[in-house]
Amino acid sequence: MSAHQVTPNESKYAASARNFRNNVARDLNNAELRENFHGAMHYLRDKRSAAFPQQDELETLREQCKLIKQRCLAKLPYLLEQLEENLTSNGIKVHWAESTSQANDIIATLIEEKSGSQVVKGKSMVSEETALNDFLEQRNIECLESDMGEYIVQLAKEHPSHIIMPAIHQNKKQVADLFKQNISDFSYTTDVDELINVGRNILRDKFCQADVGVTGVNFAVAETGTLCLVENEGNGQMCTTVPPLHIAITGIEKVVEMLDDVPPLLSLLTRSATGQIMSTYFNMISHPRQIGEKDGAQEVHLVLLDNGRSQAFADEELRQTLQCIRCGACMNHCPVYTRIGGHAYGTVYPGPIGQIVSPHMLGLEPTKDLPTASSLCGACGEVCPVKIPIPKLLLRLRQESVKKQDGNSQVMKGEGVGRSNIEAMVWKAWAGVHRHSSIYNFSMWWLTRLRKLMPSKLGVWTSVRTAPKPAAKTLHERVKKHQSSGAK
Amino acid sequence: MTKLQHNIARANILAKLKQQVAGADYTKLPIETPYHYPEIEREQQISQFITHLTNNHAQVIKTTQAALAEQVADILNTLKIENLLYGKDSTYSQEIEQLNPTVKLQAFDFTLEDKKEHLFNNTPASITSSHASIAATGCIVLWPSKNEPRTMSLIPPVHIVIVDANDLYSDFASLVKAQQWQNKLPTNVLLISGPSKTADIQQTLAYGAHGPEKLFVLLLNS
Ligand code: SF4
C-alpha cells in the first residue's frame, strides 16, 4: 500500500466538498432541515451561555487554554515521543499513520489478528475522517456505531451533521420512521424515551457480543500515558471496558503535556459544547487490564493520525487550527452553518472548524469554496474556547486558494487552484487606482457621471440583492462643496 | 501495515514536526494564568456537590456508615430489586453484607468473560465505594480495583455509590494536585456526574442511554 493512495472514501468527501454550492442550494430549500438546525442551534447557544455566568472566568480560562494548547503544539514532536514512551511502558501499543488509509489498514490488521468480526464504536470524528466503517465493511467486519446519534446516522446511511450531536439534522418523527424501516419488531412511537430505549436494548446486546471496541480520544496525556474520553451516554466506557480489544484513534494534535493541563481544558470543552459544567462521564485509561483485574480491555492500542495536520503545523498562523478541542461551539454560533446545516459542507468536519481544517486534510482543490462561506461576522472566533482566530484563518485560506504560483515552497496542497487571471487583473487594477489619487479621482468622476449605465443585473450578486448604484457626485466633490459653502 | 511502514510513518511525521520547532526556546513561553475561584466553606461545598448531582438526576441521600445497610435496603425495596452486585473486601463490604439474607448479594469474584451475559441481563443493581468527589462539578471519582471492577458502575441499570464527605475536593484541578495523580494512575479512573444520558434525539434529554438509568449517591457526612 502506498502512503498517498487515495481511498474511495477520501474522494467521496472531496467530491461532496467540491459540490458545495449545489449542496447549499439543495439544503437551503429543505424547510424541515432548516427548522431542525434552527431549533438545535438555539438550544445549544442558550445552554452554553448559561454555563458561563461570569465573563471574567470565561475569558481567563480561554486565555489559559489557548496558551496550554499553544505550548503543547510548540513541543508537539517531543510530547508525541513522550506519550509513546509512557503509553508503551504502561502496556498500551502506539501506531502511527500518515494517511487515513494507513490508519484503516492498521486497525483492520489489529482486528484480523484477533479474528475479530464485531466492532462497536464510540463516537470518534477521526474514524469518520478515515471512513473506517466503510473500510471494515468491505473486509466483512461489522462496525456498529454505539453513540445514539451516530447509531441513527449510520442507520440512515448518512454522515454526522454536527461533531457533537451527529443526528441534529433529524427530528424525532424522522428517527421513528427510520427505526420503523430498519428495526423489525419496532412498535411505532415518537416518544424520545422509548426511542432511546429501543436503541439501548439493541446496543446492549452488541456490547455484550463485540470483540473489539473502537473509540476516539479527547486528550492524550504525555506525562502519564493516559487516554481521556469525554462522554454522556456510557457507550465510550462500554467500548473501552467490555470487548477484549480496545483501539483508540486520534489526531496527533490531541496530545497534552501534563495531567494539570486537563482540568481547565475539560471545563471549557463540556461547557462550550453542550453547556454542561461536566459531562456525565470522564474516562481516563492508562493501562490495559492488569494482572488480577477482572474486567477492562486486555489489549489497548492507540493510532496517531496525521492526515494533513503536519501541513497546518508547518505554518505559524495556520498551526492555530490545531489548537481545536472539537467542542462544536463555532458551528453552533455560525449563521451560515445554522442555515445550510452540516451536510452541505460535504466534509467530515462541518461549520467554521471544518472550513479551516478540511483544506489541510483534503487539499484546497476540492475545498476552495469552503472558506468563502462566511460573512466574517466573527462569532466563531469569539466563542472558540481556545481562541482560534477562525475569521483570520478563513481569509488566509482564501488567499492561499488564489495565490500566484511562484515556484517557492508550497504552504498547502492545492494552493492557487482558485486563481483566475481575470479576477487577479481586476484586483491589480483596483489596487493601482486606489494608490494614485489623480487616477482615483478621475475614475470616480466618470463612474458617478455614468451611473445610469450601471446594469441592474450582476450575476449571482443580484440574485438575492439589488444592484448597487453609484451616487450622483463623489464624496470628495460633496465635501468640497460643503466646505466652500462655509458650513460649519 | 508492516513494521517497516510503521516506522516510516512515525519517522516522517516526527521529522516534519521537528523541522518546524528546531531551536525553539521553551523557557520563553508565556505564563498561563489560571482562574482563581473564590474559596468556599465546607458546608457550601457539600451543598454545591449535592445540587449539581441532583440537577443531573442523581439522587443524593445523606446518611451514616452505621445506617448504610438500612438505606440500601430501602432503595432496593422501593425499586423492587432483590439482587445486588458488590465488591468483596471493599471499603464498605462489611456494612453491605449485613443486607444478607433479605437481599441476594453477589460478589464480583469472577472475570468479565465468565459472566458477561449474566452481568448484562441479570444484574439489576450494584453498589461501590468511591475514591473521591468534586464539589464544583458534582462529580464522583471512581478508582476501580480488583475488588470493585469498573463494569460495576457501568452495566447494571442501577448504581449505588457511597461517598465519604471527607474525600470531597473543591475542584478537579485541586484533586489532581493534592493527590499527585501524575505519579501513579490506575488502569482506569472515572469521573461520574449523574446517570447515563443522551440528548441525541431532538435535544430531548433521556436517561439510561447505555450506562445506569439511576444513580444513587449515599453521602456519609460525619
Ligand atoms: S474551532 Fe474552537 S469553537 Fe470550533 S470546535 Fe474547535 S475549539 Fe470548538
mmCIF file of C-alpha atoms in Angstrom, chain A residues 1-2 36 39-41 43-44 47 54 56-58 60-61 63-64 67-68 70-71 73-78 80-81 84 93-98 102-103 105-106 109 123 146-150 152 164-168 170-173 175 179 192-193 195-197 199-200 203-205 207-210 223-224 226 232-235 237-238 240-244 252 258-264 266-267 271 276-298 304-306 309-311 313-315 319, chain B residues 1-3 5-27 29-38 48 51-53 55-56 87-88 107-124 134-142 144-159 171-178 180-215:
data_model
loop_
_atom_site.group_PDB
_atom_site.id
_atom_site.type_symbol
_atom_site.label_atom_id
_atom_site.label_comp_id
_atom_site.label_asym_id
_atom_site.label_seq_id
_atom_site.Cartn_x
_atom_site.Cartn_y
_atom_site.Cartn_z
ATOM 1 C CA MET A 1 0.000 0.000 0.000
ATOM 2 C CA SER A 2 1.455 3.362 -0.921
ATOM 3 C CA ASN A 36 -34.256 21.225 12.819
ATOM 4 C CA GLY A 39 -34.048 24.762 16.915
ATOM 5 C CA ALA A 40 -30.937 22.823 17.786
ATOM 6 C CA MET A 41 -28.520 25.723 17.450
ATOM 7 C CA TYR A 43 -30.822 25.304 22.241
ATOM 8 C CA LEU A 44 -27.056 24.799 22.267
ATOM 9 C CA LYS A 47 -27.076 26.206 27.126
ATOM 10 C CA GLN A 54 -19.084 35.051 34.683
ATOM 11 C CA ASP A 56 -14.065 37.156 33.596
ATOM 12 C CA GLU A 57 -13.879 33.450 34.396
ATOM 13 C CA LEU A 58 -14.617 32.575 30.793
ATOM 14 C CA THR A 60 -9.332 33.880 31.893
ATOM 15 C CA LEU A 61 -9.961 30.243 31.054
ATOM 16 C CA GLU A 63 -6.608 32.663 27.533
ATOM 17 C CA GLN A 64 -5.179 29.932 29.751
ATOM 18 C CA LEU A 67 -1.710 29.108 25.930
ATOM 19 C CA ILE A 68 -1.846 25.485 27.105
ATOM 20 C CA GLN A 70 -0.010 26.573 22.075
ATOM 21 C CA ARG A 71 2.625 25.257 24.486
ATOM 22 C CA LEU A 73 1.875 22.389 19.993
ATOM 23 C CA ALA A 74 5.220 24.120 20.378
ATOM 24 C CA LYS A 75 6.529 20.890 21.899
ATOM 25 C CA LEU A 76 4.404 18.583 19.775
ATOM 26 C CA PRO A 77 7.003 16.152 18.369
ATOM 27 C CA TYR A 78 8.637 15.719 21.768
ATOM 28 C CA LEU A 80 4.312 12.623 20.974
ATOM 29 C CA GLU A 81 7.532 10.773 21.720
ATOM 30 C CA GLU A 84 4.505 6.910 23.061
ATOM 31 C CA LYS A 93 0.702 -0.036 21.995
ATOM 32 C CA VAL A 94 1.145 3.030 19.784
ATOM 33 C CA HIS A 95 0.817 3.135 15.974
ATOM 34 C CA TRP A 96 1.472 5.988 13.575
ATOM 35 C CA ALA A 97 -0.404 6.733 10.380
ATOM 36 C CA GLU A 98 0.354 9.471 7.876
ATOM 37 C CA GLN A 102 -2.728 3.746 6.658
ATOM 38 C CA ALA A 103 -4.826 4.211 9.782
ATOM 39 C CA ASP A 105 -5.043 -0.665 7.497
ATOM 40 C CA ILE A 106 -3.536 -0.647 10.978
ATOM 41 C CA THR A 109 -4.891 -5.705 10.823
ATOM 42 C CA LYS A 123 -18.079 8.493 18.953
ATOM 43 C CA SER A 146 -22.935 2.940 19.538
ATOM 44 C CA ASP A 147 -23.384 6.631 20.315
ATOM 45 C CA MET A 148 -27.150 7.145 19.930
ATOM 46 C CA GLY A 149 -26.726 9.961 17.428
ATOM 47 C CA GLU A 150 -24.110 8.074 15.440
ATOM 48 C CA ILE A 152 -29.159 6.907 13.975
ATOM 49 C CA ILE A 164 -21.005 16.767 18.970
ATOM 50 C CA MET A 165 -24.600 15.941 18.084
ATOM 51 C CA PRO A 166 -24.332 13.804 14.972
ATOM 52 C CA ALA A 167 -28.060 13.402 14.297
ATOM 53 C CA ILE A 168 -29.013 17.001 14.932
ATOM 54 C CA GLN A 170 -33.199 14.712 12.253
ATOM 55 C CA ASN A 171 -36.267 15.270 14.390
ATOM 56 C CA LYS A 172 -37.944 12.571 16.486
ATOM 57 C CA LYS A 173 -40.507 11.749 13.839
ATOM 58 C CA VAL A 175 -35.920 8.950 13.799
ATOM 59 C CA PHE A 179 -36.436 2.816 13.168
ATOM 60 C CA VAL A 192 -37.926 10.038 22.857
ATOM 61 C CA ASP A 193 -37.527 7.915 25.995
ATOM 62 C CA LEU A 195 -36.861 5.528 21.100
ATOM 63 C CA ILE A 196 -33.708 5.681 23.202
ATOM 64 C CA ASN A 197 -34.769 2.538 24.987
ATOM 65 C CA GLY A 199 -31.531 1.775 20.807
ATOM 66 C CA ARG A 200 -30.314 0.854 24.292
ATOM 67 C CA LEU A 203 -26.828 -1.890 21.526
ATOM 68 C CA ARG A 204 -26.524 -3.631 24.891
ATOM 69 C CA ASP A 205 -26.652 -6.960 23.081
ATOM 70 C CA PHE A 207 -21.704 -4.547 23.576
ATOM 71 C CA CYS A 208 -22.045 -7.944 25.140
ATOM 72 C CA GLN A 209 -21.073 -9.758 21.948
ATOM 73 C CA ALA A 210 -18.494 -7.427 20.436
ATOM 74 C CA GLU A 223 3.290 12.883 31.176
ATOM 75 C CA THR A 224 1.380 9.822 32.354
ATOM 76 C CA THR A 226 -3.250 8.399 29.686
ATOM 77 C CA ASN A 232 -22.543 11.299 28.392
ATOM 78 C CA GLU A 233 -24.042 8.015 27.335
ATOM 79 C CA GLY A 234 -21.637 5.409 28.669
ATOM 80 C CA ASN A 235 -21.074 3.857 25.260
ATOM 81 C CA GLN A 237 -16.929 3.210 28.514
ATOM 82 C CA MET A 238 -18.652 0.129 27.132
ATOM 83 C CA THR A 240 -13.220 0.592 26.271
ATOM 84 C CA THR A 241 -14.180 -1.841 29.027
ATOM 85 C CA VAL A 242 -16.246 -4.718 27.695
ATOM 86 C CA PRO A 243 -14.617 -6.041 24.485
ATOM 87 C CA PRO A 244 -11.201 -7.695 24.931
ATOM 88 C CA ILE A 252 -1.621 13.992 16.564
ATOM 89 C CA MET A 258 0.665 17.334 31.755
ATOM 90 C CA LEU A 259 -2.220 15.997 33.741
ATOM 91 C CA ASP A 260 -2.618 19.529 35.139
ATOM 92 C CA ASP A 261 -3.486 20.700 31.638
ATOM 93 C CA VAL A 262 -6.584 18.534 31.593
ATOM 94 C CA PRO A 263 -8.964 20.158 34.157
ATOM 95 C CA PRO A 264 -9.155 23.628 32.556
ATOM 96 C CA LEU A 266 -12.145 19.761 30.182
ATOM 97 C CA SER A 267 -14.079 22.527 31.893
ATOM 98 C CA ARG A 271 -19.363 23.933 28.795
ATOM 99 C CA GLN A 276 -22.746 21.074 30.814
ATOM 100 C CA ILE A 277 -20.439 22.039 33.655
ATOM 101 C CA MET A 278 -19.236 18.477 33.367
ATOM 102 C CA SER A 279 -20.046 15.574 31.084
ATOM 103 C CA THR A 280 -21.709 12.533 32.665
ATOM 104 C CA TYR A 281 -18.512 10.537 32.291
ATOM 105 C CA PHE A 282 -14.843 11.362 32.066
ATOM 106 C CA ASN A 283 -12.850 8.222 31.462
ATOM 107 C CA MET A 284 -9.074 8.114 31.935
ATOM 108 C CA ILE A 285 -7.346 4.990 30.660
ATOM 109 C CA SER A 286 -3.707 4.387 31.476
ATOM 110 C CA HIS A 287 -3.283 0.619 31.148
ATOM 111 C CA PRO A 288 -4.862 -2.421 29.607
ATOM 112 C CA ARG A 289 -6.314 -4.847 32.158
ATOM 113 C CA GLN A 290 -3.575 -5.616 34.674
ATOM 114 C CA ILE A 291 -2.869 -8.906 36.404
ATOM 115 C CA GLY A 292 -5.639 -9.825 38.808
ATOM 116 C CA GLU A 293 -8.102 -7.264 37.446
ATOM 117 C CA LYS A 294 -11.412 -8.711 36.404
ATOM 118 C CA ASP A 295 -12.535 -6.529 33.504
ATOM 119 C CA GLY A 296 -11.366 -3.933 31.030
ATOM 120 C CA ALA A 297 -9.819 -4.456 27.614
ATOM 121 C CA GLN A 298 -6.912 -6.888 27.684
ATOM 122 C CA LEU A 304 -1.988 8.525 15.909
ATOM 123 C CA LEU A 305 -3.124 10.082 12.651
ATOM 124 C CA ASP A 306 -1.510 12.923 10.723
ATOM 125 C CA ARG A 309 -2.153 18.091 10.329
ATOM 126 C CA SER A 310 1.609 18.389 9.863
ATOM 127 C CA GLN A 311 0.929 20.651 6.889
ATOM 128 C CA PHE A 313 1.662 22.725 11.719
ATOM 129 C CA ALA A 314 4.334 23.966 9.318
ATOM 130 C CA ASP A 315 2.893 27.472 9.113
ATOM 131 C CA ARG A 319 -0.892 25.984 13.129
ATOM 132 C CA MET B 1 0.928 -2.304 7.690
ATOM 133 C CA THR B 2 4.323 -3.846 8.096
ATOM 134 C CA LYS B 3 6.694 -2.897 10.845
ATOM 135 C CA GLN B 5 5.939 1.000 7.000
ATOM 136 C CA HIS B 6 5.002 1.777 10.567
ATOM 137 C CA ASN B 7 8.486 3.050 11.281
ATOM 138 C CA ILE B 8 8.492 5.130 8.125
ATOM 139 C CA ALA B 9 5.199 6.773 9.058
ATOM 140 C CA ARG B 10 6.486 7.520 12.534
ATOM 141 C CA ALA B 11 9.786 8.910 11.272
ATOM 142 C CA ASN B 12 8.102 11.035 8.602
ATOM 143 C CA ILE B 13 5.600 12.598 10.988
ATOM 144 C CA LEU B 14 8.181 13.340 13.656
ATOM 145 C CA ALA B 15 10.718 14.683 11.156
ATOM 146 C CA LYS B 16 8.173 17.066 9.631
ATOM 147 C CA LEU B 17 7.179 18.366 13.057
ATOM 148 C CA LYS B 18 10.701 18.610 14.419
ATOM 149 C CA GLN B 19 11.857 20.577 11.436
ATOM 150 C CA GLN B 20 9.386 23.281 12.422
ATOM 151 C CA VAL B 21 10.323 23.554 16.080
ATOM 152 C CA ALA B 22 14.081 23.179 15.777
ATOM 153 C CA GLY B 23 15.830 25.585 18.117
ATOM 154 C CA ALA B 24 12.650 26.633 19.927
ATOM 155 C CA ASP B 25 13.329 28.154 23.328
ATOM 156 C CA TYR B 26 10.827 26.686 25.745
ATOM 157 C CA THR B 27 11.972 28.859 28.625
ATOM 158 C CA LEU B 29 6.776 30.541 26.809
ATOM 159 C CA PRO B 30 4.123 32.969 28.070
ATOM 160 C CA ILE B 31 2.794 32.472 31.591
ATOM 161 C CA GLU B 32 -0.519 30.637 31.786
ATOM 162 C CA THR B 33 -2.647 32.253 34.445
ATOM 163 C CA PRO B 34 -5.376 30.070 35.914
ATOM 164 C CA TYR B 35 -8.637 31.486 37.204
ATOM 165 C CA HIS B 36 -8.766 31.790 40.959
ATOM 166 C CA TYR B 37 -12.062 30.532 42.223
ATOM 167 C CA PRO B 38 -13.186 32.040 45.492
ATOM 168 C CA GLN B 48 -22.771 22.539 45.776
ATOM 169 C CA THR B 51 -27.112 20.449 43.956
ATOM 170 C CA HIS B 52 -25.116 19.576 40.852
ATOM 171 C CA LEU B 53 -25.739 15.866 41.196
ATOM 172 C CA ASN B 55 -29.700 18.679 38.801
ATOM 173 C CA ASN B 56 -28.235 15.832 36.802
ATOM 174 C CA GLY B 87 -17.225 -5.983 45.849
ATOM 175 C CA LYS B 88 -15.844 -8.350 48.466
ATOM 176 C CA ALA B 107 -19.782 -10.555 44.878
ATOM 177 C CA PHE B 108 -17.854 -9.598 41.742
ATOM 178 C CA ASP B 109 -15.476 -12.506 42.180
ATOM 179 C CA PHE B 110 -15.357 -13.593 38.555
ATOM 180 C CA THR B 111 -13.801 -12.229 35.413
ATOM 181 C CA LEU B 112 -15.999 -10.358 32.972
ATOM 182 C CA GLU B 113 -15.665 -13.056 30.312
ATOM 183 C CA ASP B 114 -17.015 -15.698 32.674
ATOM 184 C CA LYS B 115 -20.297 -13.969 33.353
ATOM 185 C CA LYS B 116 -20.739 -11.334 30.686
ATOM 186 C CA GLU B 117 -24.309 -12.230 29.797
ATOM 187 C CA HIS B 118 -25.285 -12.568 33.406
ATOM 188 C CA LEU B 119 -23.871 -9.129 34.103
ATOM 189 C CA PHE B 120 -25.771 -7.604 31.177
ATOM 190 C CA ASN B 121 -29.059 -9.396 31.642
ATOM 191 C CA ASN B 122 -29.497 -10.473 35.245
ATOM 192 C CA THR B 123 -27.779 -7.864 37.355
ATOM 193 C CA PRO B 124 -30.287 -5.148 38.220
ATOM 194 C CA ILE B 134 -15.616 17.021 43.415
ATOM 195 C CA ALA B 135 -17.817 19.872 44.613
ATOM 196 C CA ALA B 136 -17.579 22.385 41.762
ATOM 197 C CA THR B 137 -18.845 19.967 39.131
ATOM 198 C CA GLY B 138 -20.744 17.487 41.297
ATOM 199 C CA CYS B 139 -18.572 14.525 40.343
ATOM 200 C CA ILE B 140 -17.902 11.184 41.918
ATOM 201 C CA VAL B 141 -14.424 9.852 41.271
ATOM 202 C CA LEU B 142 -14.091 6.103 40.944
ATOM 203 C CA PRO B 144 -11.835 0.850 40.179
ATOM 204 C CA SER B 145 -9.878 -2.012 41.689
ATOM 205 C CA LYS B 146 -9.637 -5.780 41.717
ATOM 206 C CA ASN B 147 -12.353 -5.817 44.368
ATOM 207 C CA GLU B 148 -14.590 -3.291 42.688
ATOM 208 C CA PRO B 149 -14.073 -3.643 38.917
ATOM 209 C CA ARG B 150 -15.051 -0.889 36.543
ATOM 210 C CA THR B 151 -18.052 -2.582 34.885
ATOM 211 C CA MET B 152 -19.829 -2.441 38.269
ATOM 212 C CA SER B 153 -20.634 1.219 37.720
ATOM 213 C CA LEU B 154 -21.450 0.705 34.067
ATOM 214 C CA ILE B 155 -23.515 -2.352 33.224
ATOM 215 C CA PRO B 156 -26.207 -2.717 35.946
ATOM 216 C CA PRO B 157 -29.148 -0.324 35.365
ATOM 217 C CA VAL B 158 -28.965 0.943 38.936
ATOM 218 C CA HIS B 159 -25.716 2.091 40.535
ATOM 219 C CA ASP B 171 -12.480 21.106 42.024
ATOM 220 C CA PHE B 172 -10.834 18.630 39.682
ATOM 221 C CA ALA B 173 -7.571 20.566 39.421
ATOM 222 C CA SER B 174 -7.056 20.642 43.176
ATOM 223 C CA LEU B 175 -7.825 16.921 43.467
ATOM 224 C CA VAL B 176 -5.209 16.050 40.830
ATOM 225 C CA LYS B 177 -2.699 18.290 42.597
ATOM 226 C CA ALA B 178 -3.423 17.202 46.140
ATOM 227 C CA GLN B 180 -0.286 13.931 42.864
ATOM 228 C CA TRP B 181 -2.039 11.866 40.256
ATOM 229 C CA GLN B 182 0.832 12.204 37.821
ATOM 230 C CA ASN B 183 2.896 9.850 39.963
ATOM 231 C CA LYS B 184 0.549 6.918 39.782
ATOM 232 C CA LEU B 185 -2.622 6.337 37.891
ATOM 233 C CA PRO B 186 -4.553 3.060 37.968
ATOM 234 C CA THR B 187 -5.778 1.213 34.867
ATOM 235 C CA ASN B 188 -8.838 3.412 34.791
ATOM 236 C CA VAL B 189 -10.129 6.487 36.598
ATOM 237 C CA LEU B 190 -13.692 7.529 36.123
ATOM 238 C CA LEU B 191 -15.495 10.777 36.889
ATOM 239 C CA ILE B 192 -19.268 10.428 37.041
ATOM 240 C CA SER B 193 -21.697 13.323 37.327
ATOM 241 C CA GLY B 194 -25.048 11.559 37.003
ATOM 242 C CA PRO B 195 -26.865 8.631 35.415
ATOM 243 C CA SER B 196 -26.128 7.908 31.772
ATOM 244 C CA LYS B 197 -27.983 10.234 29.417
ATOM 245 C CA THR B 198 -28.329 11.476 25.868
ATOM 246 C CA ALA B 199 -29.898 14.408 24.063
ATOM 247 C CA ASP B 200 -29.181 12.995 20.644
ATOM 248 C CA ILE B 201 -32.818 12.865 19.544
ATOM 249 C CA GLN B 202 -34.139 16.368 19.017
ATOM 250 C CA GLN B 203 -32.220 17.720 22.031
ATOM 251 C CA THR B 204 -34.594 15.912 24.357
ATOM 252 C CA LEU B 205 -32.864 14.544 27.428
ATOM 253 C CA ALA B 206 -33.329 10.830 28.009
ATOM 254 C CA TYR B 207 -31.717 8.946 30.866
ATOM 255 C CA GLY B 208 -30.229 5.474 30.768
ATOM 256 C CA ALA B 209 -28.662 5.683 27.311
ATOM 257 C CA HIS B 210 -26.169 2.870 27.807
ATOM 258 C CA GLY B 211 -24.967 3.055 31.378
ATOM 259 C CA PRO B 212 -27.077 3.137 34.561
ATOM 260 C CA GLU B 213 -30.521 4.709 34.349
ATOM 261 C CA LYS B 214 -30.442 5.525 38.028
ATOM 262 C CA LEU B 215 -27.627 6.757 40.217
#
